[in-house]
């Protein structure tokens, strides 16, 4: 198929990017590194910024220091020495005058090649005017190829600048994008209803795509750089509209699905609350009310329970499980790690057994016999409650009557896993718990189809964990603190980023340090080691030895991050703290201060750390509020890393940015939800195009292919 044929068909833009004129195998491979595989990907490969090169300055007319854009010919270029400092200098002449370009460091050979005498160059930056002449340090520049007609792609206009790719020049990118636009932009459309498009004042997709790459000559470059141009707004709205449409459709389908109404109120929940040695906090009571209301109504619950470490989410989960059991169903709890599953199992068994309930554990490390036995009891209904890891969602697991699914620490599980879990029952209720306090705005995108409950209150008497950053020089002092804390009857965690030594990184690791600490530093104390590469049973044995008081110091990796509950643990030392995200540090810190002891967290910052990293760590000293920590983390690291990996469920957008474009997200949500309100299954003929486009873009995310 050639490009002309493709143009006729609507699928043209789905073709591999090499069908674009000027894209050979080498360029295609480079583009692939940027995630650009199809013609469509290339059309949506938005510039990261724009440069105003509409006016070319004449050197003679620049009389005082200012930003300038100059086109000229290289006269000479070479490295020169000032005292002992090597500087690369190039003299460029534009016919009216000369400018000396200077580089104080950098790749000489590349510069020498680019600035061969006689070559034509466009450069821009701050042009300094002094009595000694005109010069510019570290200019942005491009070489201009003679004899190629580039229809003013590179200067004489506002030009796009794309995200840097090794081996791919801006000029080349501009050229292939231009070719792609010329051949294919008319093939791209969007079925967003005309009414919405005009009410929101949006451009059509082909012209938005053209403008986003090559703004009109009179366009406001500032607006483009802020990504607020009409082209940006139109493309962003389009992306977010379909995203919200997916959420709306999914939520609508779920709301109409026949779920379980847990109407019966038996004795279990009540007895459980009576059994607790404490009163629920007001926030816990409010949240349980919300859960109860969802459970008793016939639609399947999909609720996110958000609350900082230690606020008491497990109690709420347990009560919800008991409500399901009272109604003759099974409840299941899935945790992200074996350690955490084991701990949930221990806690919940303590509560469940006095109530006469049968509770089991299902993890990957059970013996074959135990596993088969548990599977059998789950399938036949001889277990009321089952706690486990991913093992719960394996194909061979089946339930007699799964009524409630609880997923702990959701951000470690993907949307697909949630889906798989719920398919173990007939539209069971779902309660998702997370300790990562996701800013509300973000929660809407990540969990847009869930209802949200927040426990925003800590149990009374919970003292904050006092946190302090220490440097390498103070290591002896830190060991002294550990010694005195353990001598007073406390226990300490010492966390390292790595299990074992790394060849390439100069880091302390848990395995080596555990030996060293036991032998050389704390010979009088009992030091244990736990990490993720250990077998499940061994991890479990060591964790319970520690929580039972059989160990004084537990050396570990981040396996202790989530949920571990050791009341006597009062000191947390985190080595190479700068290597962890703030939210992760907060989670780790939450492992102490769970009992009545005054608790402390020591962050060891490597001396090689940057200023930024130590400023970042200070945030931990200043606040114990997980929400603030999360927001700071988000601001510093950006959403992708903040949430972990792609697993986080954060959608990937091509042009939109969920932080910058919040206002548009709201508008898109409003419009998308109202479309679904009028046509819940998108089944009307006039919505056929919307439905097809929605499935093309988001079917994997919304997890089903039909509206059923
Ligand atoms: P989370 O799962 O939110 O991190 P947990 O449910 O594990 O928190 O609770 C942390 C600790 O606080 C547990 O030991 C739990 O028994 C206790 N706890 C829970 N709710 C309360 C409360 N209302 N008052 C006092 N202690 C509580
Ligand atoms: Mg928890």
XYZ file of C-alpha atoms and ligand atoms in Angstrom:
736
model
C 0.000 0.000 0.000
C 1.375 3.421 -0.793
C 0.581 6.640 0.949
C -1.954 7.724 -1.640
C -4.065 4.594 -1.150
C -3.803 5.022 2.567
C -5.043 8.527 2.345
C -8.277 7.274 0.909
C -8.863 4.815 3.730
C -9.677 5.846 7.274
C -7.060 3.485 8.634
C -4.208 5.327 6.979
C -2.939 6.762 10.234
C -2.656 3.313 11.768
C 0.084 2.441 9.290
C 3.678 2.161 10.463
C 5.439 5.471 10.556
C 7.820 4.452 7.778
C 5.002 5.136 5.307
C 5.666 8.807 5.917
C 7.879 10.362 3.279
C 11.378 10.854 4.621
C 11.155 8.166 7.306
C 13.554 5.333 6.535
C 14.267 2.294 8.694
C 16.876 4.178 10.723
C 14.593 7.098 11.516
C 11.718 4.735 12.226
C 13.854 2.937 14.805
C 14.786 6.230 16.460
C 11.170 7.353 16.529
C 10.166 4.068 18.070
C 12.320 4.964 21.056
C 9.956 7.859 21.610
C 6.951 5.584 21.386
C 6.176 6.744 17.860
C 5.228 3.668 15.850
C 2.355 4.678 13.628
C 1.583 7.661 11.478
C -0.968 8.655 14.088
C 1.650 8.566 16.826
C 3.768 10.934 14.789
C 0.896 13.333 14.173
C 0.276 13.461 17.919
C 3.959 13.778 18.829
C 3.522 17.249 20.246
C 6.465 19.647 20.501
C 7.828 20.291 23.965
C 8.249 23.976 23.194
C 8.225 26.572 20.469
C 10.814 29.054 19.399
C 9.932 32.381 17.946
C 12.131 32.676 14.887
C 9.808 34.900 12.954
C 12.186 37.834 13.005
C 15.795 37.354 12.030
C 17.953 40.050 13.599
C 20.730 41.888 11.796
C 23.891 41.910 13.868
C 24.635 45.541 13.077
C 21.281 46.598 14.461
C 21.796 44.981 17.852
C 23.237 47.701 20.040
C 22.645 46.388 23.517
C 22.585 42.984 25.159
C 19.360 41.088 24.413
C 17.928 37.875 23.016
C 18.506 37.586 19.309
C 18.061 35.250 16.373
C 20.751 35.445 13.700
C 21.436 33.641 10.441
C 25.010 33.798 9.219
C 27.977 32.035 7.660
C 30.835 30.514 9.663
C 34.132 32.357 9.082
C 36.388 30.372 11.386
C 36.127 28.079 14.375
C 38.612 26.508 16.780
C 39.440 25.831 20.380
C 41.290 28.594 22.194
C 42.747 28.813 25.685
C 42.111 31.520 28.260
C 44.695 30.903 30.954
C 44.208 27.176 31.174
C 40.523 27.049 30.311
C 39.639 25.541 26.955
C 36.944 27.391 25.043
C 35.544 26.542 21.642
C 34.921 29.645 19.574
C 33.202 30.174 16.240
C 32.972 33.442 14.369
C 29.780 33.850 12.376
C 29.051 36.661 9.948
C 25.602 37.699 8.772
C 26.778 40.266 6.258
C 26.113 43.171 8.587
C 28.446 42.162 11.374
C 30.125 39.340 13.297
C 29.307 37.432 16.458
C 31.674 35.180 18.414
C 29.930 32.059 19.674
C 31.504 30.407 22.715
C 31.295 27.026 24.409
C 33.069 26.499 27.680
C 32.659 22.780 27.673
C 31.125 20.326 25.340
C 31.764 18.074 22.481
C 34.447 19.763 20.417
C 34.344 17.314 17.574
C 30.643 17.792 17.089
C 31.046 21.569 17.205
C 34.004 21.516 14.852
C 32.005 19.457 12.398
C 28.953 21.709 12.604
C 30.949 24.922 12.361
C 33.064 24.170 9.345
C 33.922 27.508 7.696
C 31.438 28.415 4.991
C 28.445 26.651 6.578
C 25.231 28.525 7.109
C 23.975 28.570 10.679
C 20.961 29.880 12.539
C 21.582 30.567 16.190
C 19.797 32.233 19.045
C 20.230 33.138 22.663
C 21.355 36.093 24.727
C 23.611 38.244 22.552
C 26.069 40.183 24.685
C 27.230 43.549 23.422
C 30.445 44.967 24.884
C 33.196 47.323 23.759
C 35.167 44.222 22.747
C 32.525 42.961 20.375
C 29.398 40.854 20.233
C 29.292 37.363 21.617
C 26.914 34.631 22.631
C 27.681 31.794 25.049
C 26.228 28.324 24.466
C 23.756 29.381 21.777
C 21.041 27.123 20.467
C 21.864 26.568 16.842
C 20.995 24.624 13.772
C 22.890 24.231 10.567
C 20.987 25.182 7.460
C 21.271 22.807 4.557
C 21.726 24.611 1.299
C 19.709 23.590 -1.663
C 16.879 21.945 0.223
C 13.557 23.670 -0.039
C 12.140 23.509 3.443
C 9.267 25.922 2.933
C 10.372 27.940 5.904
C 10.206 25.060 8.353
C 13.166 26.086 10.425
C 13.144 29.854 10.550
C 11.094 32.811 9.518
C 8.347 31.353 11.686
C 7.641 29.996 15.162
C 9.245 26.589 15.060
C 8.451 23.495 17.091
C 11.139 21.919 19.264
C 10.625 18.243 19.998
C 11.805 16.108 22.838
C 15.487 15.335 22.279
C 16.332 12.010 20.690
C 19.888 10.864 20.225
C 20.615 10.684 16.524
C 17.488 12.501 15.440
C 17.823 16.147 14.526
C 15.141 18.735 15.098
C 15.319 19.695 11.450
C 14.681 16.162 10.375
C 11.779 15.778 12.770
C 10.192 18.967 11.508
C 10.500 17.738 7.966
C 8.911 14.324 8.552
C 6.147 15.784 10.703
C 5.430 18.262 7.927
C 5.255 15.383 5.422
C 2.980 13.387 7.724
C 0.657 16.368 8.105
C 0.541 17.000 4.359
C -0.350 13.427 3.536
C -2.361 12.227 6.484
C -3.833 14.969 8.644
C -7.170 14.812 6.852
C -7.476 11.133 7.800
C -7.681 11.994 11.485
C -10.955 13.016 12.935
C -12.912 12.849 16.089
C -16.556 11.988 16.486
C -17.104 14.413 19.364
C -20.617 15.800 18.828
C -20.639 19.122 16.978
C -22.722 20.678 19.724
C -20.009 20.044 22.327
C -17.279 21.110 19.966
C -18.879 24.457 19.262
C -20.007 25.101 22.833
C -16.460 24.521 24.060
C -15.041 26.507 21.162
C -12.785 23.753 19.852
C -10.989 23.451 16.549
C -11.359 20.391 14.340
C -8.650 17.789 14.740
C -6.812 18.196 11.422
C -6.311 21.923 11.886
C -5.439 21.506 15.576
C -2.759 18.992 14.579
C -1.356 21.301 11.924
C -1.229 24.214 14.341
C 0.247 22.309 17.220
C 3.289 21.529 15.093
C 3.455 24.672 13.021
C 1.670 27.612 14.624
C 0.257 30.178 12.228
C 2.600 33.073 11.491
C 0.598 35.472 13.664
C 0.024 33.024 16.544
C 0.931 33.984 20.096
C 4.023 31.869 20.816
C 3.670 32.487 24.539
C 0.274 30.833 24.496
C 1.712 27.861 22.659
C 4.519 27.519 25.148
C 2.018 27.509 27.975
C 0.093 24.888 26.002
C -2.983 27.026 26.120
C -3.388 27.644 22.408
C -6.596 26.665 20.654
C -4.737 23.738 19.105
C -3.626 22.497 22.509
C -6.996 22.971 24.121
C -8.731 21.152 21.302
C -6.454 18.118 21.352
C -6.382 17.977 25.140
C -10.142 18.133 25.351
C -10.427 15.382 22.796
C -8.156 13.050 24.754
C -9.741 13.776 28.094
C -13.262 13.569 26.725
C -12.741 9.988 25.567
C -11.015 9.092 28.786
C -13.948 10.398 30.810
C -16.358 8.740 28.436
C -14.672 5.422 29.222
C -15.047 6.035 32.952
C -18.650 7.144 32.562
C -19.561 4.131 30.478
C -17.880 1.775 32.888
C -19.504 3.360 35.900
C -22.864 3.332 34.144
C -22.598 -0.330 33.271
C -21.620 -1.141 36.809
C -24.446 0.901 38.304
C -26.951 -1.006 36.223
C -25.417 -4.417 36.922
C -27.283 -6.646 39.345
C -25.165 -6.701 42.476
C -25.687 -8.149 45.902
C -27.767 -6.312 48.457
C -26.329 -7.211 51.840
C -29.500 -6.373 53.730
C -29.195 -8.671 56.701
C -27.732 -7.152 59.825
C -26.607 -10.023 62.000
C -24.576 -10.103 65.168
C -21.102 -10.378 63.647
C -20.309 -6.744 62.927
C -21.721 -5.645 66.233
C -19.843 -8.286 68.227
C -16.658 -7.421 66.384
C -16.899 -3.742 67.290
C -17.651 -4.767 70.867
C -14.541 -6.912 70.899
C -12.151 -4.080 70.002
C -10.245 -2.546 72.902
C -10.923 0.918 71.490
C -13.701 3.092 70.126
C -13.822 3.775 66.408
C -12.771 7.269 65.466
C -15.452 9.546 64.056
C -13.850 9.200 60.640
C -13.922 5.414 60.836
C -17.604 5.491 61.796
C -18.464 7.831 58.955
C -16.582 5.726 56.443
C -18.151 2.506 57.633
C -21.570 4.137 57.227
C -20.686 4.870 53.614
C -19.539 1.304 53.085
C -22.666 -0.090 54.726
C -24.908 2.033 52.570
C -23.168 0.817 49.407
C -23.278 -2.783 50.532
C -26.927 -2.823 51.422
C -27.977 -1.419 48.096
C -28.278 -3.638 45.065
C -25.598 -2.052 42.906
C -22.128 -3.499 43.150
C -20.039 -1.308 45.444
C -16.812 0.100 43.995
C -15.340 2.168 46.757
C -11.868 3.478 47.418
C -10.940 3.750 51.061
C -8.136 6.192 51.473
C -6.322 6.934 54.701
C -2.868 7.496 56.047
C -0.810 4.662 57.479
C -2.155 3.612 60.851
C -5.510 5.362 60.635
C -7.312 2.052 61.027
C -8.428 0.902 57.602
C -8.077 -2.782 58.453
C -10.806 -2.537 61.067
C -13.191 -1.153 58.464
C -12.247 -3.846 55.981
C -12.893 -6.502 58.595
C -16.298 -5.096 59.457
C -17.232 -5.055 55.774
C -16.095 -8.658 55.392
C -18.228 -9.622 58.369
C -21.275 -7.919 56.864
C -20.788 -10.071 53.751
C -20.455 -13.209 55.852
C -23.591 -12.353 57.831
C -25.394 -12.398 54.539
C -24.158 -15.835 53.610
C -21.312 -14.803 51.334
C -17.564 -15.197 51.439
C -15.176 -12.284 51.851
C -11.679 -12.155 50.367
C -8.782 -9.805 51.048
C -5.870 -9.431 48.645
C -2.593 -7.853 49.778
C 0.395 -6.933 47.626
C 3.016 -8.916 49.524
C 3.209 -12.211 51.308
C 4.296 -10.596 54.562
C 1.315 -8.323 54.553
C -1.108 -11.104 53.677
C 0.235 -13.162 56.545
C -0.156 -10.279 58.915
C -3.702 -9.527 57.815
C -4.437 -13.193 58.255
C -3.054 -13.219 61.791
C -4.993 -10.108 62.788
C -8.225 -11.113 61.202
C -8.015 -14.633 62.545
C -7.753 -13.186 66.025
C -11.029 -11.406 65.366
C -12.771 -14.078 63.292
C -12.229 -17.202 65.341
C -13.966 -15.996 68.521
C -16.933 -15.258 66.252
C -16.927 -18.866 65.106
C -15.799 -18.084 61.573
C -13.479 -20.079 59.356
C -10.625 -18.081 57.864
C -7.807 -19.188 55.555
C -4.627 -17.981 53.895
C -3.722 -18.431 50.251
C -0.248 -17.452 49.087
C 2.269 -18.697 46.573
C 4.464 -20.304 49.170
C 1.984 -22.799 50.612
C 2.929 -26.434 50.191
C 1.057 -28.182 47.426
C -1.033 -30.093 49.909
C -2.004 -27.012 51.920
C -2.775 -25.104 48.773
C -5.061 -27.794 47.370
C -6.755 -28.087 50.724
C -7.358 -24.336 50.945
C -8.563 -24.169 47.335
C -10.992 -26.924 48.079
C -12.337 -25.205 51.168
C -12.730 -21.911 49.290
C -14.573 -23.630 46.443
C -16.895 -25.619 48.675
C -17.668 -22.710 50.970
C -16.004 -24.227 54.003
C -14.046 -21.018 54.417
C -15.898 -17.793 55.212
C -12.929 -15.528 54.786
C -9.773 -15.923 52.757
C -6.751 -13.678 52.815
C -4.033 -13.882 50.209
C -1.708 -12.457 47.626
C -1.920 -12.585 43.825
C -2.426 -16.287 44.381
C -6.099 -15.418 44.920
C -6.636 -14.399 41.333
C -5.070 -17.407 39.656
C -7.308 -19.239 37.228
C -7.829 -22.336 39.329
C -9.192 -20.393 42.312
C -12.966 -20.499 42.550
C -15.303 -19.407 45.295
C -18.573 -20.845 46.487
C -20.100 -17.413 46.823
C -17.723 -14.466 46.792
C -19.624 -11.418 48.019
C -16.956 -8.903 48.960
C -13.517 -8.277 47.572
C -11.073 -6.148 49.552
C -7.894 -5.015 47.838
C -5.242 -3.582 50.090
C -2.698 -1.036 48.857
C -4.320 -0.768 45.475
C -1.671 1.235 43.695
C 0.415 -1.888 43.442
C -2.270 -3.727 41.591
C -3.353 -2.899 38.087
C -6.860 -2.354 36.879
C -6.783 -5.727 35.139
C -6.029 -7.503 38.386
C -8.941 -5.804 40.101
C -11.108 -6.965 37.252
C -9.853 -10.526 37.483
C -10.544 -10.623 41.193
C -14.135 -9.465 40.839
C -14.758 -12.063 38.165
C -14.358 -14.685 40.873
C -17.827 -13.782 42.044
C -21.060 -12.554 40.481
C -20.620 -8.775 40.671
C -19.216 -8.799 44.208
C -18.804 -5.561 46.126
C -15.323 -4.104 45.935
C -13.458 -2.153 48.580
C -10.063 -0.840 47.580
C -7.776 0.435 50.321
C -4.795 2.666 49.846
C -2.460 4.431 52.233
C -1.036 6.629 49.525
C -2.958 9.814 50.030
C -3.638 10.617 46.432
C -4.517 14.242 45.915
C -8.198 14.405 45.066
C -7.582 15.685 41.590
C -5.386 12.772 40.770
C -7.733 10.289 42.396
C -10.351 11.308 39.881
C -8.183 10.196 37.007
C -6.725 7.118 38.562
C -9.859 5.911 40.230
C -12.397 7.915 38.289
C -14.912 5.102 38.320
C -14.694 4.549 42.084
C -16.464 6.336 44.900
C -14.040 7.673 47.454
C -14.090 7.547 51.256
C -11.378 9.173 53.307
C -10.343 8.416 56.883
C -8.833 11.768 57.740
C -8.287 11.282 61.437
C -5.827 9.299 63.498
C -6.784 7.296 66.572
C -6.312 9.397 69.679
C -3.027 9.335 71.544
C -1.026 8.517 68.447
C 2.160 10.570 68.755
C 3.913 11.700 65.631
C 7.084 9.956 64.579
C 9.886 12.410 65.190
C 12.058 12.493 62.103
C 15.578 13.748 61.578
C 18.037 13.732 58.713
C 21.566 12.626 59.590
C 24.677 12.711 57.457
C 27.356 10.099 56.969
C 29.653 11.921 59.390
C 27.120 11.336 62.171
C 26.984 7.571 61.676
C 28.457 6.790 65.110
C 25.903 9.025 66.713
C 23.132 7.141 64.874
C 24.437 3.778 66.093
C 24.501 5.249 69.590
C 20.825 6.168 69.297
C 19.952 2.650 68.123
C 21.851 1.190 71.069
C 20.121 3.353 73.645
C 16.663 2.793 72.137
C 17.068 -0.986 72.186
C 18.522 -0.855 75.695
C 15.306 0.874 76.768
C 13.250 -2.022 75.395
C 12.465 -0.667 71.965
C 13.075 -2.350 68.644
C 14.618 -0.900 65.521
C 14.292 -1.328 61.780
C 17.273 -0.557 59.584
C 16.228 -0.322 55.934
C 18.489 -0.449 52.864
C 17.611 0.120 49.230
C 19.279 -3.089 48.032
C 19.255 -6.744 49.053
C 22.834 -7.429 48.065
C 25.870 -5.528 46.852
C 25.735 -3.932 43.458
C 28.742 -3.850 41.139
C 27.875 -0.510 39.693
C 26.425 1.385 42.629
C 28.342 2.339 45.684
C 25.601 1.517 48.143
C 25.330 -0.251 51.407
C 23.144 -3.321 51.097
C 20.998 -5.177 53.583
C 22.798 -8.520 53.440
C 26.312 -7.218 53.974
C 25.254 -4.676 56.582
C 23.254 -7.185 58.614
C 26.436 -9.202 59.099
C 28.501 -6.128 59.835
C 25.995 -4.663 62.300
C 25.678 -7.948 64.209
C 29.430 -8.611 64.310
C 31.014 -5.198 64.670
C 28.433 -2.699 65.841
C 25.783 -4.395 67.959
C 27.383 -7.662 69.134
C 25.264 -7.586 72.275
C 21.927 -7.393 70.441
C 20.017 -9.811 68.259
C 20.084 -8.670 64.634
C 17.861 -10.278 61.977
C 17.650 -9.917 58.219
C 14.606 -10.007 55.963
C 14.332 -9.241 52.264
C 12.211 -9.914 49.237
C 14.394 -12.634 47.777
C 13.790 -14.921 50.747
C 11.291 -17.726 50.665
C 7.874 -16.891 52.033
C 8.167 -19.118 55.080
C 11.545 -17.739 56.012
C 10.365 -14.139 55.708
C 7.387 -14.966 57.805
C 9.469 -16.711 60.457
C 11.792 -13.742 60.814
C 8.987 -11.186 60.844
C 7.163 -13.020 63.564
C 10.389 -13.475 65.510
C 10.822 -9.697 65.363
C 7.248 -8.850 66.269
C 7.394 -11.399 69.085
C 10.416 -9.597 70.535
C 12.940 -12.299 69.662
C 15.010 -9.835 67.637
C 16.132 -6.349 68.639
C 17.104 -5.003 65.257
C 15.619 -5.973 61.933
C 17.714 -5.220 58.879
C 15.600 -5.200 55.758
C 14.768 -3.890 52.346
C 11.481 -2.201 51.568
C 9.606 -5.470 52.091
C 8.632 -3.989 55.428
C 7.099 -1.038 53.665
C 3.452 -1.887 53.756
C 1.270 -2.629 56.691
C 3.656 -4.412 59.042
C 2.532 -3.942 62.606
C 5.092 -4.262 65.408
C 3.958 -2.323 68.482
C 7.360 -2.269 70.232
C 9.187 -0.961 67.166
C 10.103 2.606 67.976
C 13.022 3.414 65.729
C 13.309 3.374 61.965
C 16.670 4.014 60.344
C 16.615 4.426 56.573
C 19.944 4.271 54.792
C 20.512 6.112 51.511
C 17.252 7.886 52.204
C 17.703 10.113 49.164
C 17.122 7.089 46.954
C 13.542 6.687 48.112
C 10.489 8.694 47.130
C 8.996 10.805 49.906
C 5.769 8.830 49.909
C 7.756 5.666 50.254
C 9.718 7.123 53.167
C 6.436 8.070 54.764
C 5.169 4.526 54.358
C 8.338 3.131 55.863
C 8.177 5.574 58.720
C 4.651 4.389 59.393
C 6.105 1.035 60.503
C 7.038 2.608 63.828
C 4.900 4.488 66.285
C 2.142 1.889 66.100
C 2.213 1.159 69.801
C 2.507 3.496 72.750
C 6.242 4.115 72.583
C 7.590 7.485 71.526
C 8.978 6.791 68.087
C 11.727 8.104 65.866
C 12.797 7.963 62.270
C 16.364 8.604 61.165
C 17.042 9.378 57.534
C 20.648 8.766 56.560
C 21.553 10.984 53.639
C 24.631 10.110 51.633
C 27.222 12.859 51.584
C 27.120 12.709 47.791
C 23.488 13.796 47.801
C 22.571 16.992 45.997
C 21.084 20.109 47.547
C 17.703 19.233 46.099
C 17.724 15.793 47.650
C 18.515 17.083 51.108
C 15.869 19.804 50.819
C 13.471 17.057 49.828
C 14.323 15.052 52.937
C 13.679 18.062 55.160
C 10.025 17.803 54.196
C 9.983 14.588 56.182
C 11.257 16.383 59.276
C 8.636 19.046 58.946
C 5.467 17.080 58.502
C 3.890 13.801 59.505
C 0.897 14.368 57.294
C 0.823 11.881 54.464
C -1.193 14.222 52.271
C 1.390 16.970 52.455
C 4.178 14.503 51.852
C 2.371 13.146 48.818
C 1.787 16.559 47.360
C 5.409 17.497 47.830
C 6.466 14.225 46.285
C 4.181 14.797 43.372
C 5.500 18.288 42.819
C 9.088 17.082 42.868
C 8.861 13.891 40.893
C 5.852 14.223 38.644
C 2.893 11.881 38.469
C 4.428 8.915 36.696
C 7.150 8.212 39.175
C 5.021 9.251 42.083
C 2.566 6.520 41.370
C 5.231 3.954 40.727
C 5.062 2.350 37.357
C 2.629 1.886 34.533
C 0.984 -0.535 36.929
C -0.310 2.429 38.816
C -3.210 2.628 36.421
C -2.354 6.198 35.566
C -3.487 6.659 32.008
C -0.956 7.837 29.478
C -1.953 10.849 27.456
C -0.312 12.152 24.338
C -0.971 15.844 24.681
C -2.889 16.230 27.927
C -1.244 16.561 31.296
C -3.527 15.750 34.180
C -2.084 18.431 36.403
C -1.832 21.267 33.988
C -5.126 20.496 32.284
C -7.360 20.014 35.288
C -9.862 22.624 34.155
C -10.310 20.892 30.820
C -10.568 17.558 32.611
C -13.564 18.910 34.531
C -15.231 20.156 31.373
C -14.581 16.896 29.569
C -15.966 14.966 32.501
C -19.132 17.019 32.575
C -19.758 16.555 28.848
C -18.838 12.877 28.755
C -21.003 11.987 31.723
C -23.957 13.837 30.258
C -23.618 11.938 26.981
C -23.737 8.676 28.946
C -26.634 9.905 31.031
C -28.715 10.345 27.886
C -27.491 7.143 26.251
C -26.086 4.844 28.952
C -24.844 2.129 26.617
C -23.837 4.447 23.765
C -26.227 2.374 21.714
C -28.044 5.093 19.769
C -27.191 5.404 16.087
C -25.901 8.954 16.470
C -23.410 7.728 19.063
C -22.072 4.873 17.015
C -18.984 6.820 16.006
C -18.284 7.770 19.622
C -18.596 4.174 20.710
C -16.277 2.902 18.010
C -13.639 5.532 18.759
C -13.943 4.891 22.479
C -13.297 1.197 22.010
C -10.388 1.886 19.712
C -8.729 4.064 22.336
C -9.707 2.627 25.669
C -11.176 -0.852 25.384
C -8.266 -2.420 27.240
C -8.616 0.034 30.040
C -12.303 -0.241 30.597
C -11.867 -3.952 30.653
C -14.631 -5.217 28.444
C -15.543 -5.085 24.812
C -19.314 -4.851 24.861
C -21.791 -2.833 26.821
C -23.768 -6.034 27.408
P -3.972 1.004 58.493
O -4.341 -0.299 57.848
O -4.887 2.107 58.130
O -2.545 1.363 58.295
P -4.560 -0.434 60.866
O -5.945 -0.785 60.578
O -3.519 -1.470 60.663
O -4.158 0.856 60.044
O -4.483 0.158 62.322
C -3.263 0.499 62.943
C -3.323 0.179 64.403
O -4.263 1.011 65.057
C -3.788 -1.241 64.670
O -3.027 -1.755 65.719
C -5.244 -1.068 65.035
O -5.689 -2.089 65.879
C -5.242 0.271 65.740
N -6.499 1.000 65.643
C -7.388 1.000 64.623
N -8.432 1.814 64.873
C -8.212 2.357 66.079
C -8.950 3.278 66.918
N -10.109 3.798 66.531
N -8.413 3.597 68.116
C -7.232 3.082 68.510
N -6.508 2.199 67.789
C -6.980 1.844 66.586
Mg -2.983 -1.286 56.377
